[in-house]
mmCIF file with all atom_site columns, C-alpha atoms in Angstrom:
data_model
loop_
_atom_site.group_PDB
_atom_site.id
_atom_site.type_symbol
_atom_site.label_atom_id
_atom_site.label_alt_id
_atom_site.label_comp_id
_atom_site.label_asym_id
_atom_site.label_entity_id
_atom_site.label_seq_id
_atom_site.pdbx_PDB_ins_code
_atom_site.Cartn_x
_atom_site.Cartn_y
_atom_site.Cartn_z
_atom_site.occupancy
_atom_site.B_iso_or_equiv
_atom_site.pdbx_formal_charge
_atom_site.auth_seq_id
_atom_site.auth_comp_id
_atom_site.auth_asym_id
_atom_site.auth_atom_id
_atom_site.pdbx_PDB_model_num
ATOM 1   C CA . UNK A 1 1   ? 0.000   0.000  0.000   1.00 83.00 ? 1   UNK A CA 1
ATOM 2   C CA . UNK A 1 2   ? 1.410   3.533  -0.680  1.00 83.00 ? 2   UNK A CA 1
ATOM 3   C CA . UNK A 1 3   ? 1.902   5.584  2.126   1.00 94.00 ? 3   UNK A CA 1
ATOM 4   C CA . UNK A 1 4   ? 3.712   8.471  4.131   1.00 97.00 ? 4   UNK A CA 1
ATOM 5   C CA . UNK A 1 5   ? 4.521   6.613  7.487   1.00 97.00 ? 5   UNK A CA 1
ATOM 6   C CA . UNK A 1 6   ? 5.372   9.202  10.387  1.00 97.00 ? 6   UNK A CA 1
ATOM 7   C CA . UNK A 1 7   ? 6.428   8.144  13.937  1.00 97.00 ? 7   UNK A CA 1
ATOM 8   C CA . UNK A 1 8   ? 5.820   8.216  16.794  1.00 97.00 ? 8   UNK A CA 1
ATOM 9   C CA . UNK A 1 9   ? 1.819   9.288  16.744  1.00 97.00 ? 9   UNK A CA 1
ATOM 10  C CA . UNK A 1 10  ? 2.199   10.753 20.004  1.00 97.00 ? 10  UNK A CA 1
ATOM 11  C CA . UNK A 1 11  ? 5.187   12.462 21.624  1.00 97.00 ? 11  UNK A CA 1
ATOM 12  C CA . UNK A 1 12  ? 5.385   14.409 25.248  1.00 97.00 ? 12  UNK A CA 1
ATOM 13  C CA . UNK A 1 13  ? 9.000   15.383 25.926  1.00 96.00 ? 13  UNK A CA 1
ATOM 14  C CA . UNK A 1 14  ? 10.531  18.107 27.987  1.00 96.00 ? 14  UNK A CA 1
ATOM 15  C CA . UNK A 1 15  ? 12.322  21.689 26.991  1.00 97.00 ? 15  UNK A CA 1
ATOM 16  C CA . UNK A 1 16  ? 15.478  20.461 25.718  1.00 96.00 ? 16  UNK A CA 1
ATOM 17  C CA . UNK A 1 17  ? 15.169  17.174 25.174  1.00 97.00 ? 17  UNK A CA 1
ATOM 18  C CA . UNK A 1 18  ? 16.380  16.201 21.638  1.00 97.00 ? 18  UNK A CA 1
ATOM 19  C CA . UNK A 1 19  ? 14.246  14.728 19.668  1.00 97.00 ? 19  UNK A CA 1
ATOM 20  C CA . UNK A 1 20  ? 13.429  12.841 15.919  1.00 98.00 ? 20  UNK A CA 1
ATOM 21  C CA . UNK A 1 21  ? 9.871   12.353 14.272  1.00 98.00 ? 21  UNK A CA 1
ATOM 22  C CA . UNK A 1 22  ? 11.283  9.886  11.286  1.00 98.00 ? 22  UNK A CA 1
ATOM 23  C CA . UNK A 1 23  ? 9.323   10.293 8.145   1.00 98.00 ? 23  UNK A CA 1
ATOM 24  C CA . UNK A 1 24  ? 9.015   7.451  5.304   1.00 98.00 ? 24  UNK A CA 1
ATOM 25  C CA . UNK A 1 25  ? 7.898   7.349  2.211   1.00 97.00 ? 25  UNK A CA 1
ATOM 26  C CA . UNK A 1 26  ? 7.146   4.083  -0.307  1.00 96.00 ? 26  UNK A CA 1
ATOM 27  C CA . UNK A 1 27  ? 6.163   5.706  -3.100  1.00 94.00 ? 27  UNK A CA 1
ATOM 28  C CA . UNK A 1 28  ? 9.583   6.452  -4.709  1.00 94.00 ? 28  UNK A CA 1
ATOM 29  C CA . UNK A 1 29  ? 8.574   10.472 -4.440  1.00 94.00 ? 29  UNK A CA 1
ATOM 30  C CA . UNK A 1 30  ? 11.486  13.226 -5.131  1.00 94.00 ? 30  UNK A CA 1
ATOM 31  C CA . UNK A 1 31  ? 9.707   16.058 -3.139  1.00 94.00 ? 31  UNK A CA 1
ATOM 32  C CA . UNK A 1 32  ? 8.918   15.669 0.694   1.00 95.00 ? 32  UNK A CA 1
ATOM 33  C CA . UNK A 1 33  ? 8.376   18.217 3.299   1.00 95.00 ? 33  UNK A CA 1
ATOM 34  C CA . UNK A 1 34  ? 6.853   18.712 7.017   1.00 97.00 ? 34  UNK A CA 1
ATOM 35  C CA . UNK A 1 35  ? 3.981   20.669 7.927   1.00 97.00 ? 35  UNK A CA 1
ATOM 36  C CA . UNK A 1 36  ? 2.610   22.064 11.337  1.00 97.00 ? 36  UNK A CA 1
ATOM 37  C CA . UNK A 1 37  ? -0.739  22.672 12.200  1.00 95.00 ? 37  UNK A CA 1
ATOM 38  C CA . UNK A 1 38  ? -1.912  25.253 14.618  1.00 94.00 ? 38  UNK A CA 1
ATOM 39  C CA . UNK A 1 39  ? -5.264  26.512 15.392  1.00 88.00 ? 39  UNK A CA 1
ATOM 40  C CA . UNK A 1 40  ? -6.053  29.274 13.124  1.00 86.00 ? 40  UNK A CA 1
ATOM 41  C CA . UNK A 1 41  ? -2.890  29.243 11.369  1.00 90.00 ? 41  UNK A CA 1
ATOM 42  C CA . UNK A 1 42  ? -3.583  26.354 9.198   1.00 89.00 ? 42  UNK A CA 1
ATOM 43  C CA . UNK A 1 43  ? -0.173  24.035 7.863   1.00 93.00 ? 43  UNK A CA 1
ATOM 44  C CA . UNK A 1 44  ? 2.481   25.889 7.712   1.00 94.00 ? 44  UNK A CA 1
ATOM 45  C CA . UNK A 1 45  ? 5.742   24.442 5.808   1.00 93.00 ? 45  UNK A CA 1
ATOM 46  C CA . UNK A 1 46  ? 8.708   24.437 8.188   1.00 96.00 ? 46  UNK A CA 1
ATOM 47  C CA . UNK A 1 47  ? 11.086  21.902 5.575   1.00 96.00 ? 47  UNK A CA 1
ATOM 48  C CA . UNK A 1 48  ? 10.963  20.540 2.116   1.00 94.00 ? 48  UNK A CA 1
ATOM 49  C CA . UNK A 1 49  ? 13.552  18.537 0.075   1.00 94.00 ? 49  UNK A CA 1
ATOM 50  C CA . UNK A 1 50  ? 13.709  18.221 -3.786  1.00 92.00 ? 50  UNK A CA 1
ATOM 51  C CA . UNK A 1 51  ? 15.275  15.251 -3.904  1.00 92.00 ? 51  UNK A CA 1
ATOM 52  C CA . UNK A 1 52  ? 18.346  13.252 -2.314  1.00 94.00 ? 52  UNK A CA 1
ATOM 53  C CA . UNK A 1 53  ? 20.780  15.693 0.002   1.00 91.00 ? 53  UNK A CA 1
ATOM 54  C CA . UNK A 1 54  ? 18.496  18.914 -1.319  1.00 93.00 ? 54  UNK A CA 1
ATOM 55  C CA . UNK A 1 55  ? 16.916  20.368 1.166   1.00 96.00 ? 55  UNK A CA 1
ATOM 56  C CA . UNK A 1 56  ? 15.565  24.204 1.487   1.00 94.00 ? 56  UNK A CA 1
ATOM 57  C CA . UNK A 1 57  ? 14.095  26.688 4.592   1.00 94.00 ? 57  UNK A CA 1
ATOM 58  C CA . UNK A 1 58  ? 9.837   26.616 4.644   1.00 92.00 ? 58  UNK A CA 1
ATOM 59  C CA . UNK A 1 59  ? 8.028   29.464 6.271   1.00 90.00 ? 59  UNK A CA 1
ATOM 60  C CA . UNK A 1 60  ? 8.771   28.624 9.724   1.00 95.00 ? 60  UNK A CA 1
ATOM 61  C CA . UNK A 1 61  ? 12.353  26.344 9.754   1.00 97.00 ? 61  UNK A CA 1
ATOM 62  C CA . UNK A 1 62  ? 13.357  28.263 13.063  1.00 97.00 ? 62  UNK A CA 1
ATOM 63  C CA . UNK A 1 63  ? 14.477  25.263 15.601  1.00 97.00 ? 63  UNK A CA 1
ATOM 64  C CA . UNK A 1 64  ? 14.232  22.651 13.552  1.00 98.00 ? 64  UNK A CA 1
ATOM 65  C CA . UNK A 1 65  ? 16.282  20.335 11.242  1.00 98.00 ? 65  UNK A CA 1
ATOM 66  C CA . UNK A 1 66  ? 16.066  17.813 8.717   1.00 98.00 ? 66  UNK A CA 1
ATOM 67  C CA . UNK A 1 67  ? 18.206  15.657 6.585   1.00 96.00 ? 67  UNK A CA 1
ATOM 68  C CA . UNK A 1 68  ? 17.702  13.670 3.498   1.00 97.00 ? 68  UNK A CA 1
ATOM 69  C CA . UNK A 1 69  ? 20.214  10.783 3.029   1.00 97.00 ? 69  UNK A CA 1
ATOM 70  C CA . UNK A 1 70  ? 17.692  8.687  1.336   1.00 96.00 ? 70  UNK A CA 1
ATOM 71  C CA . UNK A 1 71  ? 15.144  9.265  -0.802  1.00 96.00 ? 71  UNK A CA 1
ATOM 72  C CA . UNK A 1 72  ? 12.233  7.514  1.183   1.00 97.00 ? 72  UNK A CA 1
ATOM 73  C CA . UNK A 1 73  ? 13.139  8.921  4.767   1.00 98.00 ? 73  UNK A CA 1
ATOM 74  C CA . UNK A 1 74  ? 12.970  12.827 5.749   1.00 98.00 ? 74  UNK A CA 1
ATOM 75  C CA . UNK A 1 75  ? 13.269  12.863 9.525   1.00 98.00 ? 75  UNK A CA 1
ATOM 76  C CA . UNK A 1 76  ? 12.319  16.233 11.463  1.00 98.00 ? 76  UNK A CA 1
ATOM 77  C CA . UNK A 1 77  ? 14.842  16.711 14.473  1.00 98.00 ? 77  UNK A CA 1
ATOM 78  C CA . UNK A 1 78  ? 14.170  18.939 17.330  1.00 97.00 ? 78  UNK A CA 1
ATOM 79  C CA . UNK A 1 79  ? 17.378  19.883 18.690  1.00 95.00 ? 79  UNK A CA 1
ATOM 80  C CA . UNK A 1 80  ? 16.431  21.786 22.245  1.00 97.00 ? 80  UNK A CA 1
ATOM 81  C CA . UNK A 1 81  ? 12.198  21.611 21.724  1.00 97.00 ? 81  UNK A CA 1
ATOM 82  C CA . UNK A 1 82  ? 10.564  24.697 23.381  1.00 97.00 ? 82  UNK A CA 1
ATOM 83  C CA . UNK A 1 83  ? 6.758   25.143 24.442  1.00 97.00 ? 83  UNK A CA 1
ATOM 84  C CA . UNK A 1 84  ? 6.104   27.050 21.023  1.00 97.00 ? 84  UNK A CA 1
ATOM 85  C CA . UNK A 1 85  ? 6.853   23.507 19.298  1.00 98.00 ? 85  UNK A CA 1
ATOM 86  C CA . UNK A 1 86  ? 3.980   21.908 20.811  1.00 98.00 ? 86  UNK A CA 1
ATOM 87  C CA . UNK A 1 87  ? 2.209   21.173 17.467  1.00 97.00 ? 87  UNK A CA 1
ATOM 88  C CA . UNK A 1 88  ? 0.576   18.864 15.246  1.00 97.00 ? 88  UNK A CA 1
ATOM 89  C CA . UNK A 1 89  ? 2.768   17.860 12.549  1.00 98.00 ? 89  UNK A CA 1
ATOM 90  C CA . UNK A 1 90  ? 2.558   16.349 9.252   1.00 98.00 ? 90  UNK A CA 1
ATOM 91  C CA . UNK A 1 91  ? 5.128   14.947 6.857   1.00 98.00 ? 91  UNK A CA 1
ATOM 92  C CA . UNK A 1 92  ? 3.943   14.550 3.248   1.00 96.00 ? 92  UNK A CA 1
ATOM 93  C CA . UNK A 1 93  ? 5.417   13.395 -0.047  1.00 95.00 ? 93  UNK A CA 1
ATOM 94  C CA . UNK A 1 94  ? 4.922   14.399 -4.170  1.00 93.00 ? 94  UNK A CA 1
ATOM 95  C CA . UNK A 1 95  ? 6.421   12.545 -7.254  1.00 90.00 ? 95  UNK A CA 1
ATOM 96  C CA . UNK A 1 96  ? 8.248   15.702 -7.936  1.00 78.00 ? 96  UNK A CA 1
ATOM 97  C CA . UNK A 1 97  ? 6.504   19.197 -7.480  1.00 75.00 ? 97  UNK A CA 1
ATOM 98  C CA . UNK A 1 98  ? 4.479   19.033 -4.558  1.00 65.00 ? 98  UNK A CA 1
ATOM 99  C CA . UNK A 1 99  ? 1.161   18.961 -5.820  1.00 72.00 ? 99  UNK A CA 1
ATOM 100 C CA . UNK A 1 100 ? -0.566  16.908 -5.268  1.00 88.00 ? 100 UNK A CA 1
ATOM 101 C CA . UNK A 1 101 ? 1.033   16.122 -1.839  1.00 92.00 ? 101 UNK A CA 1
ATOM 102 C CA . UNK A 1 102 ? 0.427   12.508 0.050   1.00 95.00 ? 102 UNK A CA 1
ATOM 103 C CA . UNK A 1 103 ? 0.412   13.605 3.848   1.00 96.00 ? 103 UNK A CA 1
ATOM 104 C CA . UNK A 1 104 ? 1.266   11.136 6.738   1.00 97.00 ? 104 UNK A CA 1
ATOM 105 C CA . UNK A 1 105 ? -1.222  10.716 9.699   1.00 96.00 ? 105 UNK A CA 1
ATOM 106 C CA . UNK A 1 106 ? 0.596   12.838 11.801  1.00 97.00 ? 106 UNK A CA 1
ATOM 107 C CA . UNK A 1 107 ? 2.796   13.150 14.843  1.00 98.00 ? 107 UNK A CA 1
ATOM 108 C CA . UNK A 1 108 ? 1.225   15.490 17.852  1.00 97.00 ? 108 UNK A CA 1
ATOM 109 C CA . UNK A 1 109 ? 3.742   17.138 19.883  1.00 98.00 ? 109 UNK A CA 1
ATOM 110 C CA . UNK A 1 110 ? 3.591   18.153 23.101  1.00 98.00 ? 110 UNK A CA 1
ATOM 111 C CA . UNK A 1 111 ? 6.585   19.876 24.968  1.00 97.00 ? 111 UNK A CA 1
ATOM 112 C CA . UNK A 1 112 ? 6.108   21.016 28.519  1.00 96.00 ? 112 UNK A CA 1
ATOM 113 C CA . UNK B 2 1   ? 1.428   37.432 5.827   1.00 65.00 ? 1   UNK B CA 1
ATOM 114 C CA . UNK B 2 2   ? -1.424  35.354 5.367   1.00 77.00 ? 2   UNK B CA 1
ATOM 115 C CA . UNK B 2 3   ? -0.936  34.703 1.244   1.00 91.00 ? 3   UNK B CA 1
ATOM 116 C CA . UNK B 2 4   ? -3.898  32.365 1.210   1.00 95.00 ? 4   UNK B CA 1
ATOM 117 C CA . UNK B 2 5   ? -6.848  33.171 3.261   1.00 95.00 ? 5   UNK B CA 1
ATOM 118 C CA . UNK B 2 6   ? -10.090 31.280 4.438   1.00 96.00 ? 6   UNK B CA 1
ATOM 119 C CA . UNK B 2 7   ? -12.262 33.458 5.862   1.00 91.00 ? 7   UNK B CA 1
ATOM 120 C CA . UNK B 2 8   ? -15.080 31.396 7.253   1.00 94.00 ? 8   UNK B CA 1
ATOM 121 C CA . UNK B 2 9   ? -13.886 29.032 10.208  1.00 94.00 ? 9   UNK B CA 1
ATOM 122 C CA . UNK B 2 10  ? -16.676 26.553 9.744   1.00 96.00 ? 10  UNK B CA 1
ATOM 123 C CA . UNK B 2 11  ? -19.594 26.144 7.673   1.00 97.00 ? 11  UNK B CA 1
ATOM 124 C CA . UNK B 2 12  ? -22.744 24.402 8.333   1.00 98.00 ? 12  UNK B CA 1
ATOM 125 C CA . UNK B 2 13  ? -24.845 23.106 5.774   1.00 98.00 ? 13  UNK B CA 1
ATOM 126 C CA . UNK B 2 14  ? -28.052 20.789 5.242   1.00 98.00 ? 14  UNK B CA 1
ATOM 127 C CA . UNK B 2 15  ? -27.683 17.006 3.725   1.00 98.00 ? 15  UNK B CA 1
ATOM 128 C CA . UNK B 2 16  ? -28.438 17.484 0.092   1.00 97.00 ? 16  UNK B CA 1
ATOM 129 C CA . UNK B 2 17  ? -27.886 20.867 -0.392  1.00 98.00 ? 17  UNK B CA 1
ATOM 130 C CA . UNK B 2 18  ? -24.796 22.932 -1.928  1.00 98.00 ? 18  UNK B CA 1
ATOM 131 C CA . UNK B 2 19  ? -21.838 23.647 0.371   1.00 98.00 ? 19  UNK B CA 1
ATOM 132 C CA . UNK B 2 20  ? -19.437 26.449 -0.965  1.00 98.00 ? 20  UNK B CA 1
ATOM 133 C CA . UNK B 2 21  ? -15.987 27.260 0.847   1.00 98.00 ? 21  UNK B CA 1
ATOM 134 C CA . UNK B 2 22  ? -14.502 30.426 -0.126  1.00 98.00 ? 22  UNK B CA 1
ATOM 135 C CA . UNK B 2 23  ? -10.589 31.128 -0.446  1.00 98.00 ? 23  UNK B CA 1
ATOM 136 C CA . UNK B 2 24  ? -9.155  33.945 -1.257  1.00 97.00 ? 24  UNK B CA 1
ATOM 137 C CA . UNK B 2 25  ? -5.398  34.607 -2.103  1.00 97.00 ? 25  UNK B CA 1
ATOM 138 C CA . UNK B 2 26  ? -2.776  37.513 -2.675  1.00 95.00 ? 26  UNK B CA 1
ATOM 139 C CA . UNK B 2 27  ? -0.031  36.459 -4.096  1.00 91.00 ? 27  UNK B CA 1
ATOM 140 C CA . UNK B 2 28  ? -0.564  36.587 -8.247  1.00 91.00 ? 28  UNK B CA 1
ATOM 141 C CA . UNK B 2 29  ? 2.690   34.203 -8.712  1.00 92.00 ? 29  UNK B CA 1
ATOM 142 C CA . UNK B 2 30  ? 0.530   31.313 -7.570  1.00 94.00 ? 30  UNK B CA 1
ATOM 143 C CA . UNK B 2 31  ? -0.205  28.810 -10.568 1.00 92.00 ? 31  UNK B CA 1
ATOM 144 C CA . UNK B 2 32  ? -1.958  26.022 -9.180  1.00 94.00 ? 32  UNK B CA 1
ATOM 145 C CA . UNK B 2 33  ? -4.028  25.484 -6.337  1.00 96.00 ? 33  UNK B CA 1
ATOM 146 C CA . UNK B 2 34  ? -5.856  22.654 -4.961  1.00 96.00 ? 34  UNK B CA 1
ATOM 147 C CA . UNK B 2 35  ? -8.335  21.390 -1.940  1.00 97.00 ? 35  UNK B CA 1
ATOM 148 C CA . UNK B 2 36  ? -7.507  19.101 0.681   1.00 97.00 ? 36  UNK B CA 1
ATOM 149 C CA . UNK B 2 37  ? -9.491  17.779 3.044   1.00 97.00 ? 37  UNK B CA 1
ATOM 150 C CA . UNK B 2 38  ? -8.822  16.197 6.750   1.00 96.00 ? 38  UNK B CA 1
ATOM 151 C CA . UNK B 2 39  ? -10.353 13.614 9.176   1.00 96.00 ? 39  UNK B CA 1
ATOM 152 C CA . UNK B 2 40  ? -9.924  13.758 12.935  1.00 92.00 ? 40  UNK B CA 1
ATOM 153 C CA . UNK B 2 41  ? -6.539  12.078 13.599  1.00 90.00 ? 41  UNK B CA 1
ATOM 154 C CA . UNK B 2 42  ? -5.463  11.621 9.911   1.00 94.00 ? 42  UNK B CA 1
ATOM 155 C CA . UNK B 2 43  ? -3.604  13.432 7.290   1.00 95.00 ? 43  UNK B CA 1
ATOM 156 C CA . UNK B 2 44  ? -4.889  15.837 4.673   1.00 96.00 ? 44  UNK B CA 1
ATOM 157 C CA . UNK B 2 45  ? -6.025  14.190 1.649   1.00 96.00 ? 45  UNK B CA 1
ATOM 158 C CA . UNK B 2 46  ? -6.261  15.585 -1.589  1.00 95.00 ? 46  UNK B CA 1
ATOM 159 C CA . UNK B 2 47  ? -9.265  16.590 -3.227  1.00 97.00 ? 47  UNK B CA 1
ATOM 160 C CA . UNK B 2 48  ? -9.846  18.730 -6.344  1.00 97.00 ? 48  UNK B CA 1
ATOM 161 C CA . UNK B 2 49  ? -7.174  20.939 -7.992  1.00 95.00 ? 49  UNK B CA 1
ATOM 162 C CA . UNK B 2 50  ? -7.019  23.680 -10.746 1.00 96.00 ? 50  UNK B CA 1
ATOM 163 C CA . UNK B 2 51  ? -4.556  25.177 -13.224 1.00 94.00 ? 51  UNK B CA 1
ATOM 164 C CA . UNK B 2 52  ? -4.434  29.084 -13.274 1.00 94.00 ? 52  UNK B CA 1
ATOM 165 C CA . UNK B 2 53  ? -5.384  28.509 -16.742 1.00 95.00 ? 53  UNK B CA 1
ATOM 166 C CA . UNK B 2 54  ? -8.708  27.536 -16.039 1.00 96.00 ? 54  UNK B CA 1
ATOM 167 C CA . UNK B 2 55  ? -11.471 28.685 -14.297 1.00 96.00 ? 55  UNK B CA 1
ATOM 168 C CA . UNK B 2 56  ? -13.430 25.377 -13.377 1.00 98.00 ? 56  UNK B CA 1
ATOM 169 C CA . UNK B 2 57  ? -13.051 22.048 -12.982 1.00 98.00 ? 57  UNK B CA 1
ATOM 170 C CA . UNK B 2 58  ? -14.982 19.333 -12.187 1.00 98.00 ? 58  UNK B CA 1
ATOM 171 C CA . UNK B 2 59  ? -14.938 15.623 -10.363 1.00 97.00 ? 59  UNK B CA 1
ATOM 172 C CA . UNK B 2 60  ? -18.112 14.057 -9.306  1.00 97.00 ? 60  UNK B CA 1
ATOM 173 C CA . UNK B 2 61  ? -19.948 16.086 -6.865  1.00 98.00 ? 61  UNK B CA 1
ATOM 174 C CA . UNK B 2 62  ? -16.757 18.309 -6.423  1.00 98.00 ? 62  UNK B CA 1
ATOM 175 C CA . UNK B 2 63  ? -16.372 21.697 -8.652  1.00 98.00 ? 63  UNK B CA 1
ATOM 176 C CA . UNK B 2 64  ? -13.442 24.097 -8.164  1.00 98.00 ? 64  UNK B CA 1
ATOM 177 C CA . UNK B 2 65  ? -13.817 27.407 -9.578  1.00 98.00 ? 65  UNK B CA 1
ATOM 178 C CA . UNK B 2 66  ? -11.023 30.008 -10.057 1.00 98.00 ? 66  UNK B CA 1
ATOM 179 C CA . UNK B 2 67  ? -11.652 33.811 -10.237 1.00 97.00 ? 67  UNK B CA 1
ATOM 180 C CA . UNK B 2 68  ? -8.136  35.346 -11.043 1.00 96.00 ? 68  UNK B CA 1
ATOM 181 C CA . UNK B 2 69  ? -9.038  38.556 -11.508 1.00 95.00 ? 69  UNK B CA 1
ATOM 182 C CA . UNK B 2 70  ? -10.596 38.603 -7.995  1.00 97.00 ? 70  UNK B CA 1
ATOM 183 C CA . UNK B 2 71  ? -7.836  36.318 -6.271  1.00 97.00 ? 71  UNK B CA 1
ATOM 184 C CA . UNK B 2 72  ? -10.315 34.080 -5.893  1.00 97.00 ? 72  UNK B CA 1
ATOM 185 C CA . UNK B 2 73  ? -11.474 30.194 -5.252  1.00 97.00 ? 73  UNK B CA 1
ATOM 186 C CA . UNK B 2 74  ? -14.218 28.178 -4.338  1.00 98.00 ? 74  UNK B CA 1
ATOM 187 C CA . UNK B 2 75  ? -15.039 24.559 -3.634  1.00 98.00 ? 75  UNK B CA 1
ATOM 188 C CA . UNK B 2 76  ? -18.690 23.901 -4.772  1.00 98.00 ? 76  UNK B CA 1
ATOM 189 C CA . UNK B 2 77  ? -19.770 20.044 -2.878  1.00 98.00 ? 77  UNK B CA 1
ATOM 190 C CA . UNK B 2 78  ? -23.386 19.105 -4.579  1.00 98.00 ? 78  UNK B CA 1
ATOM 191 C CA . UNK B 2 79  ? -25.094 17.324 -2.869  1.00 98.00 ? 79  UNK B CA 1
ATOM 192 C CA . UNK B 2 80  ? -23.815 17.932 0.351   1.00 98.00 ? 80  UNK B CA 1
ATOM 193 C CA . UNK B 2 81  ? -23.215 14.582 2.459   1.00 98.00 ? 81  UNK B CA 1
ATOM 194 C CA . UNK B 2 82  ? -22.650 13.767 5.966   1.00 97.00 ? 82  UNK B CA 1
ATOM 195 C CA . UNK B 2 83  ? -19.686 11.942 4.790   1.00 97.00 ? 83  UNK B CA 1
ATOM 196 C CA . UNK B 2 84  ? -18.571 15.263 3.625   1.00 98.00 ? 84  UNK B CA 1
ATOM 197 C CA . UNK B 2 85  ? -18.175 16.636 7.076   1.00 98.00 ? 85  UNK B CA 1
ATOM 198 C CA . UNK B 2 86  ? -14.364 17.386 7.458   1.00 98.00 ? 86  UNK B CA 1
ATOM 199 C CA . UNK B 2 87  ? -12.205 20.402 7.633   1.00 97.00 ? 87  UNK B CA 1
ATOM 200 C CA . UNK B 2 88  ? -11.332 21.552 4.177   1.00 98.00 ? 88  UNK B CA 1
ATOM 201 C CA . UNK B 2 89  ? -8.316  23.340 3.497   1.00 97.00 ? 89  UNK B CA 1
ATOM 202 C CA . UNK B 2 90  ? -7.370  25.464 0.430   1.00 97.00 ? 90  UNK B CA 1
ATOM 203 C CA . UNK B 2 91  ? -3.560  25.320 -1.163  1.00 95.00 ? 91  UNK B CA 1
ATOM 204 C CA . UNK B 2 92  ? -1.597  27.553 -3.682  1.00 95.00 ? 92  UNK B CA 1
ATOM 205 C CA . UNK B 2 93  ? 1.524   26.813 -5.860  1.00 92.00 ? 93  UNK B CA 1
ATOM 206 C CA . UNK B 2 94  ? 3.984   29.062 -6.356  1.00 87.00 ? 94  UNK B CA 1
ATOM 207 C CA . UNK B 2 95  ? 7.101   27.254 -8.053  1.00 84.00 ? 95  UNK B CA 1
ATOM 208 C CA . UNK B 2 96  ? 8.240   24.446 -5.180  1.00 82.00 ? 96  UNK B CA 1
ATOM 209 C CA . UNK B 2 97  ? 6.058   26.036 -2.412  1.00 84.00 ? 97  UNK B CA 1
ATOM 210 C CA . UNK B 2 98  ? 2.748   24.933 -1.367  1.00 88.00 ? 98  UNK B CA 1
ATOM 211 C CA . UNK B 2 99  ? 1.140   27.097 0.838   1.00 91.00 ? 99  UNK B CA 1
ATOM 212 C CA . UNK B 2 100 ? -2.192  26.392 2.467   1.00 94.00 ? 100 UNK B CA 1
ATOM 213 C CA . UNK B 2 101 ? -4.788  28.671 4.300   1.00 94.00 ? 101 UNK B CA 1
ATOM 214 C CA . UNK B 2 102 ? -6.216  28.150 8.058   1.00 94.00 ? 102 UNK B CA 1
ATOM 215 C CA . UNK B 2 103 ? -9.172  25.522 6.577   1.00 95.00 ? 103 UNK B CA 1
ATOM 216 C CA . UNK B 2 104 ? -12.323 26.001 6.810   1.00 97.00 ? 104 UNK B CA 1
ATOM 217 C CA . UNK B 2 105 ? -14.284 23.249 9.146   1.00 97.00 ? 105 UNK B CA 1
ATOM 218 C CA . UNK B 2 106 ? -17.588 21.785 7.246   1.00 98.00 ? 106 UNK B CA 1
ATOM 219 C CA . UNK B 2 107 ? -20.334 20.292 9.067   1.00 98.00 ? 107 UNK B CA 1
ATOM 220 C CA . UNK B 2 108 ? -23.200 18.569 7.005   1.00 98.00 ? 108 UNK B CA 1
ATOM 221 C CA . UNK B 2 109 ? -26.146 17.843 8.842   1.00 97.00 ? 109 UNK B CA 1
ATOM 222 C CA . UNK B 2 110 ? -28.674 15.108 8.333   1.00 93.00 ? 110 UNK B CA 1
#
């Protein structure tokens, strides 16, 4: 089955605390990228990667970082998560443009 | 800087009728733009798109129409189905970025 597999579901960590949310794709898609969604603010793009070792700034890449070694894995790192991360956050993949985008179920965040 | 904007926060509509969800956008680079829709507790799933070339298009009981003059979009569901109740959000392409507006939340009651 093709999917955007993002994990863990659920996360509650502490400010600080490093962190990954690993992102996989099965679909043999060039373009990924992570979304979060906030009340009100709709997804906003924090990452996105063209292809292999390609990746570019969103609208919101402040404390966060990605990497894309392979071409079916994007994972989101938190380096030192703050409150203001607490988030719901989506991973999502594209043959090559991103339209139209396959989204993950999601990973909610909560740092206290 | 809100470049794609959906002004109602929810809609609620009657089983059978027409829902329409508005979207409104500033940015005239955009070139494609599409409608995604989301489930409690899963991901956004795609739903209609249109080329700025066009100003409809047309799947089923979904119809997208594009006003570029007016920065303009809406997502036409006839007949509206309980099924249908979801939050809806709007997208727009400009080059490699998709950026998507605050959705709009429909409830279709039977």
């Amino acid at each position: 089955e093709a999917q955007v597999t993002q994990n863990p579901r659920y996360l509650i960590t502490v400010t600080g605390k490093k962190l990954t949310v690993t992102c996989s794709q099965n679909m043999n898609h060039e373009y990924m990228s992570w979304y979060r969604q906030d009340p009100g603010l709709g997804l906003r793009q924090i990452y996105y990667s063209m292809n292999v070792e390609v990746t570019d700034k969103g609208d919101v890449p402040e404390g966060y970082k990605v990497s894309r070694k392979e071409k079916r894995n994007f994972p989101l790192i938190l380096e030192s998560p703050s409150p203001n991360q607490t988030s719901l956050y989506f991973c999502a993949s594209s043959l090559s443009r991103p339209s139209p985008l396959h989204f993950g179920n999601g990973t909610r965040l909560t740092v206290t | 800087d809100q470049q794609v904007k959906q002004n109602s926060p929810s809609l609620s509509v009657q089983e059978g009728r027409i829902s329409i969800l508005n979207c409104d956008y500033t940015n005239s680079m955009f070139d494609y733009f599409l409608w995604y829709k989301k489930y409690p507790a899963e991901g956004p799933t795609f739903l209609i798109s249109i080329s700025s070339i066009k100003d409809k298009n047309e799947d089923g009981r979904f119809t997208v129409f594009l006003n570029k003059s007016a920065k303009h979009l809406s997502l036409h569901i006839v007949p509206s189905q309980p099924g249908d109740s979801a939050v809806y959000f709007c997208a727009a392409l400009n080059g490699n970025k998709l950026v998507f507006g605050a959705g709009t939340i429909l409830r279709v009651k039977s």
